[in-house]
PDB file of C-alpha atoms in Angstrom:
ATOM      1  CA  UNK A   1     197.444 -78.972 142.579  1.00 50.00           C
ATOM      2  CA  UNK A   2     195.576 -77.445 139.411  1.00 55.00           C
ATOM      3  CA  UNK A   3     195.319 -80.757 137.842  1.00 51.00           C
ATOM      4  CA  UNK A   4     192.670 -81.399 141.235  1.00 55.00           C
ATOM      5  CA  UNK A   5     191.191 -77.999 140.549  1.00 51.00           C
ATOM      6  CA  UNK A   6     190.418 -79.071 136.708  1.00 70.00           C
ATOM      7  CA  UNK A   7     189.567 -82.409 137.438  1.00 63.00           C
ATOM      8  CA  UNK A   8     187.140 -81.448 140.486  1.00 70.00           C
ATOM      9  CA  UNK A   9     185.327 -78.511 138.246  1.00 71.00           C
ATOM     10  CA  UNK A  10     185.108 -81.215 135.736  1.00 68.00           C
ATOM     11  CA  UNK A  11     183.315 -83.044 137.832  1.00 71.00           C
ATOM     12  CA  UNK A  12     181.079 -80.512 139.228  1.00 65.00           C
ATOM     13  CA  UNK A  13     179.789 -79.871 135.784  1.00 59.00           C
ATOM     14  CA  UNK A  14     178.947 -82.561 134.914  1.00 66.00           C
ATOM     15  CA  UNK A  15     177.078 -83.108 137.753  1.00 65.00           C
ATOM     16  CA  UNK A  16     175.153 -80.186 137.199  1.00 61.00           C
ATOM     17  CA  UNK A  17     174.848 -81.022 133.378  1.00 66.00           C
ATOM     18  CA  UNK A  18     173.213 -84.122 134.369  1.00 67.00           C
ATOM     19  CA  UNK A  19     170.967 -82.735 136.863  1.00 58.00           C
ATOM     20  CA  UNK A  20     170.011 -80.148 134.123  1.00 51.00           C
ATOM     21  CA  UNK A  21     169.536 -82.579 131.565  1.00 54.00           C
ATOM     22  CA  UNK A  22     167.160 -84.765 134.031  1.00 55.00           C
ATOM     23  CA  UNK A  23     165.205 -82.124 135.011  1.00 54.00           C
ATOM     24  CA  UNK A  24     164.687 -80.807 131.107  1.00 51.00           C
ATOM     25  CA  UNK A  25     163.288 -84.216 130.428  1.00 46.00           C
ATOM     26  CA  UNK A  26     158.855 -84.069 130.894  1.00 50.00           C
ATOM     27  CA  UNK A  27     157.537 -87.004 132.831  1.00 47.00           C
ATOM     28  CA  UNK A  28     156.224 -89.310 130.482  1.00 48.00           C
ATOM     29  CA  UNK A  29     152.797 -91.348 132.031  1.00 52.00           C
ATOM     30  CA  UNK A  30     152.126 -94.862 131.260  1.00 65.00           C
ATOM     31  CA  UNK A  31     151.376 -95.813 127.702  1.00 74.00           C
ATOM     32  CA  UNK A  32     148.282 -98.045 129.472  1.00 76.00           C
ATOM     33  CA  UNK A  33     146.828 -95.100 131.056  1.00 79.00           C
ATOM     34  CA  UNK A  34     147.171 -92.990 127.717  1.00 82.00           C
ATOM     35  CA  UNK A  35     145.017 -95.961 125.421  1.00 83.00           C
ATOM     36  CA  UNK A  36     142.757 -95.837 128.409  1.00 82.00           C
ATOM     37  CA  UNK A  37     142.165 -92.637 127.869  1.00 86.00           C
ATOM     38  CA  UNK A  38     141.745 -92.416 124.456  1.00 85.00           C
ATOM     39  CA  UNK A  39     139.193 -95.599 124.687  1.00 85.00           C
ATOM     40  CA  UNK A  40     137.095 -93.084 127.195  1.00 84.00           C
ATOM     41  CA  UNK A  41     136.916 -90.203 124.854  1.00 87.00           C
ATOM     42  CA  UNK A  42     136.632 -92.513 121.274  1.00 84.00           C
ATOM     43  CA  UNK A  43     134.223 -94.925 122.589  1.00 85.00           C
ATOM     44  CA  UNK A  44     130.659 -93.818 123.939  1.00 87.00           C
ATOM     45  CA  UNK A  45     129.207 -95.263 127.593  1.00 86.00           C
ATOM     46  CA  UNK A  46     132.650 -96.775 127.981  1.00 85.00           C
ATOM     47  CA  UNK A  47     133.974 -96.305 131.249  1.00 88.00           C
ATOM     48  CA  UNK A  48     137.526 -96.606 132.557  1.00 87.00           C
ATOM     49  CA  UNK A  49     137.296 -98.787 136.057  1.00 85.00           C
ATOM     50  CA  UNK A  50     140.427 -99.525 137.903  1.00 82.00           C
ATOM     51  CA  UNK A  51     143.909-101.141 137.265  1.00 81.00           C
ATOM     52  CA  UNK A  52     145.222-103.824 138.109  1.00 80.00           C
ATOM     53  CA  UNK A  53     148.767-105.806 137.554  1.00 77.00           C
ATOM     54  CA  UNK A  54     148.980-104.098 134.173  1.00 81.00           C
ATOM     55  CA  UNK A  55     145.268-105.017 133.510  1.00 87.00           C
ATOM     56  CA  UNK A  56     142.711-101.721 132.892  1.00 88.00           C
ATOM     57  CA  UNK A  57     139.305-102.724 133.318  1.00 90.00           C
ATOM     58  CA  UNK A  58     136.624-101.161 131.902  1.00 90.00           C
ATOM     59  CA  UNK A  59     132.993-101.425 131.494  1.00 90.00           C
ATOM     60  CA  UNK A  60     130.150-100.728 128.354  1.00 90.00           C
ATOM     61  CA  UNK A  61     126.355-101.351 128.452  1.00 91.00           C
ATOM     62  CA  UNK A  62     127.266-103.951 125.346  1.00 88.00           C
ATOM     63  CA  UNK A  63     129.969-105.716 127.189  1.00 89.00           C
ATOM     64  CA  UNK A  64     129.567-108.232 130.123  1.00 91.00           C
ATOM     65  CA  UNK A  65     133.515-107.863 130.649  1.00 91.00           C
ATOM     66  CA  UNK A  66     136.041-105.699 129.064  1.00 90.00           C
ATOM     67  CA  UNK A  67     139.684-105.380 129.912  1.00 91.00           C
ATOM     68  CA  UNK A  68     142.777-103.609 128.478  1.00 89.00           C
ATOM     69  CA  UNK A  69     145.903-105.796 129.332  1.00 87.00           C
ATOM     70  CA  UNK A  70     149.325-104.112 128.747  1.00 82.00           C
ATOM     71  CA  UNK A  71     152.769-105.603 128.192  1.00 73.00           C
ATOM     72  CA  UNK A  72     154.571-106.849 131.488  1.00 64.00           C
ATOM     73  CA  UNK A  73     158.490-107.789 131.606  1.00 57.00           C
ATOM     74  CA  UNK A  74     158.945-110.805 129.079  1.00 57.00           C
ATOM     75  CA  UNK A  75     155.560-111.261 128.131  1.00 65.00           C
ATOM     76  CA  UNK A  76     155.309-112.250 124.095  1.00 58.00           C
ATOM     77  CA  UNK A  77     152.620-109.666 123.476  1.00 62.00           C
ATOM     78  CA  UNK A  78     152.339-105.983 123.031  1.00 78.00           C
ATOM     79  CA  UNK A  79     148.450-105.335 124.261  1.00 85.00           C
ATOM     80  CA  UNK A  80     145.773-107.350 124.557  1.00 88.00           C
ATOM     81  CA  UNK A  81     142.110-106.977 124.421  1.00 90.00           C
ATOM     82  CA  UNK A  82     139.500-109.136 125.895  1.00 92.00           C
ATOM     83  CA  UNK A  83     135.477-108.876 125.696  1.00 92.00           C
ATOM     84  CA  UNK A  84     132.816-111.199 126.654  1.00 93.00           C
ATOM     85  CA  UNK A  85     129.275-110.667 125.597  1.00 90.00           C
ATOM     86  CA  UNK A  86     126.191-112.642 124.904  1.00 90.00           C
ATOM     87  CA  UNK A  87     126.109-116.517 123.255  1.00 88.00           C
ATOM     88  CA  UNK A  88     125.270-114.934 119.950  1.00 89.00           C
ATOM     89  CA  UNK A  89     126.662-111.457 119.843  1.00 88.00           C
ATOM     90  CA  UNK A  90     124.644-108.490 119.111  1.00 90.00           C
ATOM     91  CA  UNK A  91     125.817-105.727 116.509  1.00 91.00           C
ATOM     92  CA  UNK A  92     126.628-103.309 119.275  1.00 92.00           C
ATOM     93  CA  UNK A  93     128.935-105.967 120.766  1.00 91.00           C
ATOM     94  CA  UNK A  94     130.790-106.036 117.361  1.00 92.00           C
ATOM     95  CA  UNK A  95     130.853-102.312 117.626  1.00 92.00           C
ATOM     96  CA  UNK A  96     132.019-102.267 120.944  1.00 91.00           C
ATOM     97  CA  UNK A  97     135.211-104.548 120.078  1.00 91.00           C
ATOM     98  CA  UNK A  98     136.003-102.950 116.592  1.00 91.00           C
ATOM     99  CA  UNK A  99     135.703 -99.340 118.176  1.00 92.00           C
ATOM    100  CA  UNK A 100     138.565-100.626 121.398  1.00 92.00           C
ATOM    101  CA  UNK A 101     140.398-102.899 119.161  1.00 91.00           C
ATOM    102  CA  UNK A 102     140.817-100.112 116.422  1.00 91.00           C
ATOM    103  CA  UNK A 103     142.286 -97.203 119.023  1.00 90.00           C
ATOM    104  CA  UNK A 104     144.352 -99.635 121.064  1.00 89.00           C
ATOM    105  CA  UNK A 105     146.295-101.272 117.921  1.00 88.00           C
ATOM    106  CA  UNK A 106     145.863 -98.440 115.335  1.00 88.00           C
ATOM    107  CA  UNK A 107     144.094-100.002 112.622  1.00 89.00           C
ATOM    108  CA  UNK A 108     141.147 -99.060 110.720  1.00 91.00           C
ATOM    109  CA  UNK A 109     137.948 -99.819 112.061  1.00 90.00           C
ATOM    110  CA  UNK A 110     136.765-101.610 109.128  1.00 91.00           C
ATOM    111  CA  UNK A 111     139.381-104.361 109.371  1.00 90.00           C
ATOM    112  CA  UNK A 112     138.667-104.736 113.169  1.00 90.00           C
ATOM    113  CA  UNK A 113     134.839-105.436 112.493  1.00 90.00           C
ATOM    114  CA  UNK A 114     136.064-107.810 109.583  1.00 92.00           C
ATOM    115  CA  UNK A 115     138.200-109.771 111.856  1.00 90.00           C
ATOM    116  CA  UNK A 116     136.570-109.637 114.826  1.00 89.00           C
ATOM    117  CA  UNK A 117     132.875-110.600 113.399  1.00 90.00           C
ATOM    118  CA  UNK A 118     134.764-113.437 111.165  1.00 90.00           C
ATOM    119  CA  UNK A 119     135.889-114.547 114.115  1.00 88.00           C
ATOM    120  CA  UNK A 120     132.667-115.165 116.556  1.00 87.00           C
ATOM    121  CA  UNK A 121     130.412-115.947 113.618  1.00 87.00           C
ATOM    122  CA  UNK A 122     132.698-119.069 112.721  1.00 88.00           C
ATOM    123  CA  UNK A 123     132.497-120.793 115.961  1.00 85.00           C
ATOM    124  CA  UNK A 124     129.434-123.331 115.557  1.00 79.00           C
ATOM    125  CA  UNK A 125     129.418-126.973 115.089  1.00 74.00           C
ATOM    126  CA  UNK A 126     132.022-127.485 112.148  1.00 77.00           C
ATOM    127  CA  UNK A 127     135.207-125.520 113.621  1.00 78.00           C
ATOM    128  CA  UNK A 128     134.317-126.061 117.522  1.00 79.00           C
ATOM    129  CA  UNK A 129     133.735-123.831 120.111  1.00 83.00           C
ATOM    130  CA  UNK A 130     137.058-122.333 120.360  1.00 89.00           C
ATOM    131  CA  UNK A 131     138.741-120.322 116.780  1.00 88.00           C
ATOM    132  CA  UNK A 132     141.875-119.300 116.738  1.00 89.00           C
ATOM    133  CA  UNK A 133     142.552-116.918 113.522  1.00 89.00           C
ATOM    134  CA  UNK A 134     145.239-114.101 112.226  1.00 89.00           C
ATOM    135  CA  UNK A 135     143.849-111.301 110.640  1.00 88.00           C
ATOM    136  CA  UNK A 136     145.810-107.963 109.923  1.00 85.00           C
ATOM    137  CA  UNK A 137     148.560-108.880 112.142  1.00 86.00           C
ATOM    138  CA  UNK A 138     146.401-109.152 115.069  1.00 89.00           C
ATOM    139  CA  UNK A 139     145.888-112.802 116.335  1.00 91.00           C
ATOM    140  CA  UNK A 140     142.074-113.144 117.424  1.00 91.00           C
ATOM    141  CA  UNK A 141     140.837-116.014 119.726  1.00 93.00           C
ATOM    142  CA  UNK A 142     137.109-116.586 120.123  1.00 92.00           C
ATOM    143  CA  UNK A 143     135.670-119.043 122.940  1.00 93.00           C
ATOM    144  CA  UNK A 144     132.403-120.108 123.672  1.00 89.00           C
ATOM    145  CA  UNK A 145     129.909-121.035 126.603  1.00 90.00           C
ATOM    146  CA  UNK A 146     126.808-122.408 126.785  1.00 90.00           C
ATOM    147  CA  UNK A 147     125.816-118.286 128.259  1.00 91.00           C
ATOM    148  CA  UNK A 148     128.894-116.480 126.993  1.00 90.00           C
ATOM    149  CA  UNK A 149     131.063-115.420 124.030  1.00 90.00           C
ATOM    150  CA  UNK A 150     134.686-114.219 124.132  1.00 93.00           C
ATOM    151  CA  UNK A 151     137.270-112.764 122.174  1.00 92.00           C
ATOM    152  CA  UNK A 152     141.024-111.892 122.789  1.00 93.00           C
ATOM    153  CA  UNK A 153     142.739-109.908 120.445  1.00 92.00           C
ATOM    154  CA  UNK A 154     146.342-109.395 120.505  1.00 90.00           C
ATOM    155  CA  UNK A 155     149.221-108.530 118.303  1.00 86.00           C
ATOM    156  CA  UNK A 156     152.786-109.596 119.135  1.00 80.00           C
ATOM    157  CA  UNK A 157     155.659-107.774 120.261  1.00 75.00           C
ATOM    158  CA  UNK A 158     157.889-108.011 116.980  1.00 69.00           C
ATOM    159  CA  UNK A 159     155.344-106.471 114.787  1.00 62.00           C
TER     160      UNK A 159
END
């Protein structure tokens, strides 16, 4: 009989150890919503619009589209940025994507303009419409349209 008494206080704190311990332990909000954020308050005119299937779209007087796209189960990246602008970007497009890229991967803003204007100014008639470069760890991909120019930058998962 007081090995059940023992065993069943035991038990009882534990429980309440573990709803202590739970309760202790702040809320933590998605780390999407918090680069979001700081892209709001780092970046002027750019606006936070909705999300969407771990996709944060935003908008920017230099940007025809801008989206932050965060890591899903199993995906092979950590976060990715995406921008389309004008055939031949204009400075405050490179701006734009060195200011986002910068604050979402946490490097200097220097080497995102580096990489990022490196890699729209080499598409043209010897490499193609389509470059695919590494720079800083970050893997940059820059398409182009007959109207539009694009770049995704990502950096993978194990780095």
């Amino acid at each position: 009989m007081i090995f059940k008494l023992h065993l069943r206080g035991a038990i009882v704190l534990a429980a309440a150890i573990i709803g202590l311990v739970t309760l202790a332990v702040p809320a933590r909000a998605d780390q999407c919503d918090d680069i979001a954020k700081q892209l709001a308050g780092g970046v002027d005119g750019l606006k936070v619009n909705f999300k969407a299937a771990n996709i944060i779209y935003l908008t920017h007087p230099a940007a025809k589209e801008l989206s932050l796209g965060c890591r899903a189960q199993g995906q092979t990246y950590s976060n990715e940025l995406y921008a389309k602008g004008d055939r031949k970007p204009t400075p405050p497009f490179y701006d734009l994507v060195a200011s986002t890229a910068a604050i979402i991967f946490t490097v200097t803003k220097d080497d995102t303009t580096t990489g990022a204007t490196r890699c729209l100014k080499r598409m043209g008639l010897l490499r193609g419409d389509k470059v695919t470069m590494r720079y800083k760890r970050l893997n940059m991909e820059c398409t182009r349209t007959k109207t539009d120019a694009t770049i995704a930058i990502t950096r993978p998962k194990d780095e």
